[in-house]
Short mmCIF file of C-alpha atoms in Angstrom, two decimals:
data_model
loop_
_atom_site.label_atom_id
_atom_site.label_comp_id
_atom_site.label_asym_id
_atom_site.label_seq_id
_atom_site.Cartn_x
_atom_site.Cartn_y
_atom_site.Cartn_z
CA UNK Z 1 214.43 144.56 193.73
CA UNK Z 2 217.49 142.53 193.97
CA UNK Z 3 217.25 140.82 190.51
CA UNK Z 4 216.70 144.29 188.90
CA UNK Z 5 220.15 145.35 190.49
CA UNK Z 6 221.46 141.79 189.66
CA UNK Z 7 220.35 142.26 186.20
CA UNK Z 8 221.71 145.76 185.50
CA UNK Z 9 225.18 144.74 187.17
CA UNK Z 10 225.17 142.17 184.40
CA UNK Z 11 224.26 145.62 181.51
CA UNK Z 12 226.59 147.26 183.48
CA UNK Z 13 229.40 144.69 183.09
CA UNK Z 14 229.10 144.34 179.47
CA UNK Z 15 228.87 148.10 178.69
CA UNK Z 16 232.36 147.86 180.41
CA UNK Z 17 233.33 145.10 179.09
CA UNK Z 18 232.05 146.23 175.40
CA UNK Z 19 233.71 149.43 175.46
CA UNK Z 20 237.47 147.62 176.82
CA UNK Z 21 237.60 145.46 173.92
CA UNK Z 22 236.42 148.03 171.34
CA UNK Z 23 239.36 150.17 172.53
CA UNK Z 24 236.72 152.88 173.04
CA UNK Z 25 237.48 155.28 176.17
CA UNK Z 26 235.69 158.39 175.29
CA UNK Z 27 236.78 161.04 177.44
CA UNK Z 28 234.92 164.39 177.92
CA UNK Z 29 235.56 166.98 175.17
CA UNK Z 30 236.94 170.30 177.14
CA UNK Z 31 234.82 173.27 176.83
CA UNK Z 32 232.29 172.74 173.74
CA UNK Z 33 228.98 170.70 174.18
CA UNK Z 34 229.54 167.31 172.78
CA UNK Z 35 227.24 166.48 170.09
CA UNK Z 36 223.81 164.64 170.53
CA UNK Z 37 224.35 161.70 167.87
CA UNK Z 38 221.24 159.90 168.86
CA UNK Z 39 218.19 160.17 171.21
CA UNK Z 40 216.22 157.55 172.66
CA UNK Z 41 213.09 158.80 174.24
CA UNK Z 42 214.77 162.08 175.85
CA UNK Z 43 218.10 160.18 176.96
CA UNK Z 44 220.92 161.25 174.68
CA UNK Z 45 223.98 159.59 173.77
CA UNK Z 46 227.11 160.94 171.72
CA UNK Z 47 228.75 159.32 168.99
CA UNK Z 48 230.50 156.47 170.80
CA UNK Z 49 227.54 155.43 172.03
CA UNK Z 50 228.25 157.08 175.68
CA UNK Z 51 225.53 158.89 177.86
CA UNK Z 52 225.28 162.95 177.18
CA UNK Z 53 223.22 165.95 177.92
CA UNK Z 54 221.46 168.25 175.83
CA UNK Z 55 221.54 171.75 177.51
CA UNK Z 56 218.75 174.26 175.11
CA UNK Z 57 219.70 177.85 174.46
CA UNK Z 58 217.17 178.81 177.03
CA UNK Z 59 219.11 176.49 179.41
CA UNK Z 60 216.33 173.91 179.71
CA UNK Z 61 218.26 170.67 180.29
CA UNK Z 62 217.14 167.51 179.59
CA UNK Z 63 215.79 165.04 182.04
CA UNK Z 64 218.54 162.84 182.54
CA UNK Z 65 220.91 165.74 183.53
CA UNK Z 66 218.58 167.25 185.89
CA UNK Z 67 217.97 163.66 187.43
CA UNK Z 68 221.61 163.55 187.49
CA UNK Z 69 221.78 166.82 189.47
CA UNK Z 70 219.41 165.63 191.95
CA UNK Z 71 220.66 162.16 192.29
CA UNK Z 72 224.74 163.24 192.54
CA UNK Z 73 223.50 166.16 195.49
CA UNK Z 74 221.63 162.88 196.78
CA UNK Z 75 224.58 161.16 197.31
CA UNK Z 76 227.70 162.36 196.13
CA UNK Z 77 228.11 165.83 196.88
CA UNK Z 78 228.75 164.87 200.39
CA UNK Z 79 232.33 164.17 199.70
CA UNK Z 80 232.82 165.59 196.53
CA UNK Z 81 231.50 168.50 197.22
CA UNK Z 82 228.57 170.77 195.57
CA UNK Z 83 228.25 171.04 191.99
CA UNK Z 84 231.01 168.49 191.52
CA UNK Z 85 233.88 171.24 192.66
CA UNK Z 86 235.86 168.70 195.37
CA UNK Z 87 236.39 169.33 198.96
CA UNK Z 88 238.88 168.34 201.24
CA UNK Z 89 237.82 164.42 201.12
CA UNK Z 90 237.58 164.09 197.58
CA UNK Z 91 238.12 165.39 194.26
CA UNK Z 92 236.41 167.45 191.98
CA UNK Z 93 234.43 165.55 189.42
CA UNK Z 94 233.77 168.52 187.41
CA UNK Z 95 237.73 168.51 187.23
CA UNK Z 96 237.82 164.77 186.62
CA UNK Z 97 235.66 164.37 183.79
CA UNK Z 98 237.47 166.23 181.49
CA UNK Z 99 240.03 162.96 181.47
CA UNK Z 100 237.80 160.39 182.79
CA UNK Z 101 236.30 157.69 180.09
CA UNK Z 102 232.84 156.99 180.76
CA UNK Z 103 234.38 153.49 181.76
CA UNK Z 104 236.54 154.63 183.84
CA UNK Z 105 233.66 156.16 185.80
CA UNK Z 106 231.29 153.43 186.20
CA UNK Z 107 234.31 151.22 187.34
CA UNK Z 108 234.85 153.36 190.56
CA UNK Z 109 231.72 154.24 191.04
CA UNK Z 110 230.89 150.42 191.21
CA UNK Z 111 233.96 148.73 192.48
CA UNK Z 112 235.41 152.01 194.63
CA UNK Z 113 238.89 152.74 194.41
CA UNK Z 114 241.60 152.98 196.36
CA UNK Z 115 244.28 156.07 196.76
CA UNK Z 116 246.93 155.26 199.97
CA UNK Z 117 250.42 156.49 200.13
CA UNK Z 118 252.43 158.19 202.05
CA UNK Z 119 250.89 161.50 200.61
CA UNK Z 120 246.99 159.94 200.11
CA UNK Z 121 244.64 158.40 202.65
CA UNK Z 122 241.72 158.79 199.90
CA UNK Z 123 239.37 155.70 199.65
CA UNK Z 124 236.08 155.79 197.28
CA UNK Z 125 234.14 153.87 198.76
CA UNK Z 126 231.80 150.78 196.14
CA UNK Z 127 228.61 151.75 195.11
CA UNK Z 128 227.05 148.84 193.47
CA UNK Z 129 224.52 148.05 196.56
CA UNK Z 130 222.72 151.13 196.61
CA UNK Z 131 219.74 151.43 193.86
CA UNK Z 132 219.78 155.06 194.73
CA UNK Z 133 223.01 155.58 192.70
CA UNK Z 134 223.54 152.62 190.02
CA UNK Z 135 219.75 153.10 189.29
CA UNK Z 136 220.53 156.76 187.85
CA UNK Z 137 224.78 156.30 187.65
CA UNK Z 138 223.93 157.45 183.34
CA UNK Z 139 222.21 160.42 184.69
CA UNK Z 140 224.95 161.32 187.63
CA UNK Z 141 227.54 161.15 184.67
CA UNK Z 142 226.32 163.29 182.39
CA UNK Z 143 225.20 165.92 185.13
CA UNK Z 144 228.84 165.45 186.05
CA UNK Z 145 230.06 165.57 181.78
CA UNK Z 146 227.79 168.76 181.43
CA UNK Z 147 229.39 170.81 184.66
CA UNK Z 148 232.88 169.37 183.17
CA UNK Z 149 232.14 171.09 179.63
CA UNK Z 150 230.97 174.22 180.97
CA UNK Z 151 227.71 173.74 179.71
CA UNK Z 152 225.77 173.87 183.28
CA UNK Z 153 226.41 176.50 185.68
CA UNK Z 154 226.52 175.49 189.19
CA UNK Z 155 223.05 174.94 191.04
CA UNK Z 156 219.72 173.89 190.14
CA UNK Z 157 218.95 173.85 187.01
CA UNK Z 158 216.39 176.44 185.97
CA UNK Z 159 214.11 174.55 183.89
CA UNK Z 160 214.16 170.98 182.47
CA UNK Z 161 212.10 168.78 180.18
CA UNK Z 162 209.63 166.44 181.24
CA UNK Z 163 210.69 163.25 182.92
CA UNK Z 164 209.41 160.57 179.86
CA UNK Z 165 207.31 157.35 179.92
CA UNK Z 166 210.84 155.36 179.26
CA UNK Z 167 212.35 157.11 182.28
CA UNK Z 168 209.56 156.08 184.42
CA UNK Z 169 209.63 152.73 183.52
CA UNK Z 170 213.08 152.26 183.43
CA UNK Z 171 212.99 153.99 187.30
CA UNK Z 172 210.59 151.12 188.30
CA UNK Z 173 212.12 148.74 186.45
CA UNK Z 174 215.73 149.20 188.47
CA UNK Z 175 214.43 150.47 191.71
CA UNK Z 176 211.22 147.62 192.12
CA UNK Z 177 209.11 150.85 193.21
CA UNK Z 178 206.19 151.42 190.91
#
């Protein structure tokens, strides 16, 4: 379990490092759904290469973004609150995606960052110990892109596509649980 976390710190660090020197910090696109450039077995990505959804007009998601969904009310909705929409504690990542590279995400949900002034006592805690967010961080951001675009309402999804083969073994892969 610890070398597939080892080993996806490493992806992880040369996504980041990948997208830094190819001056590429793709920030989500306002209101309109961002367009599906390429799919890999039922994981979508946009034109720079970055993690999206794919919402249908029936408003079957795809099964990244509902993974997302479950993962971020897993573990993140505790402070930021649910559907992404802040609380007192932390901000809203609905909000903060509209500005926030892709990059710039995975760095603090990683590393944590830190916020303390004489206005701000607001601390985000590192993630990059616990499987049960770095494992699915692609499918918490583009849970989070899709609520930032408008493109999810809040809640459970209503229907989604079928978890695929590459999900599953990806899933094992990271987590060690088969």
């Amino acid at each position: 379990m610890r070398t597939a976390v080892s080993i996806n710190h490493w992806k992880f660090a040369l996504v980041v490092w990948a997208g830094i020197f190819a001056g590429g910090a793709a920030n989500a696109d306002g209101p309109a759904d961002p367009a599906v450039a390429s799919s890999d077995n039922g994981k979508y990505a946009d034109k720079d290469g970055n993690p999206t959804y794919k919402v249908s007009p029936d408003g079957t998601v795809d099964w990244y973004t509902f993974s997302g969904f479950r993962r971020y009310h897993s573990d993140c909705h505790v402070c930021h609150g649910p559907n992404g929409e802040g609380s007192s504690y932390a901000p809203a990542l609905a909000e903060s995606l509209k500005t926030l590279s892709y990059a710039d995400f995975t760095n603090i949900v990683t590393n944590g960052r830190k916020n303390v002034d004489a206005a701000n006592d607001k601390v985000m805690p590192s993630f990059a110990s616990n499987v049960n967010v770095m494992c699915y961080l692609d499918d918490i951001y583009v849970y989070l892109r899709a609520r930032a675009n408008g493109a999810i309402p809040g809640g459970r999804p209503p229907s989604h596509e079928d978890k695929s083969q590459a999900a599953k073994d990806a899933e094992s892969s990271c987590t060690g649980i088969k």
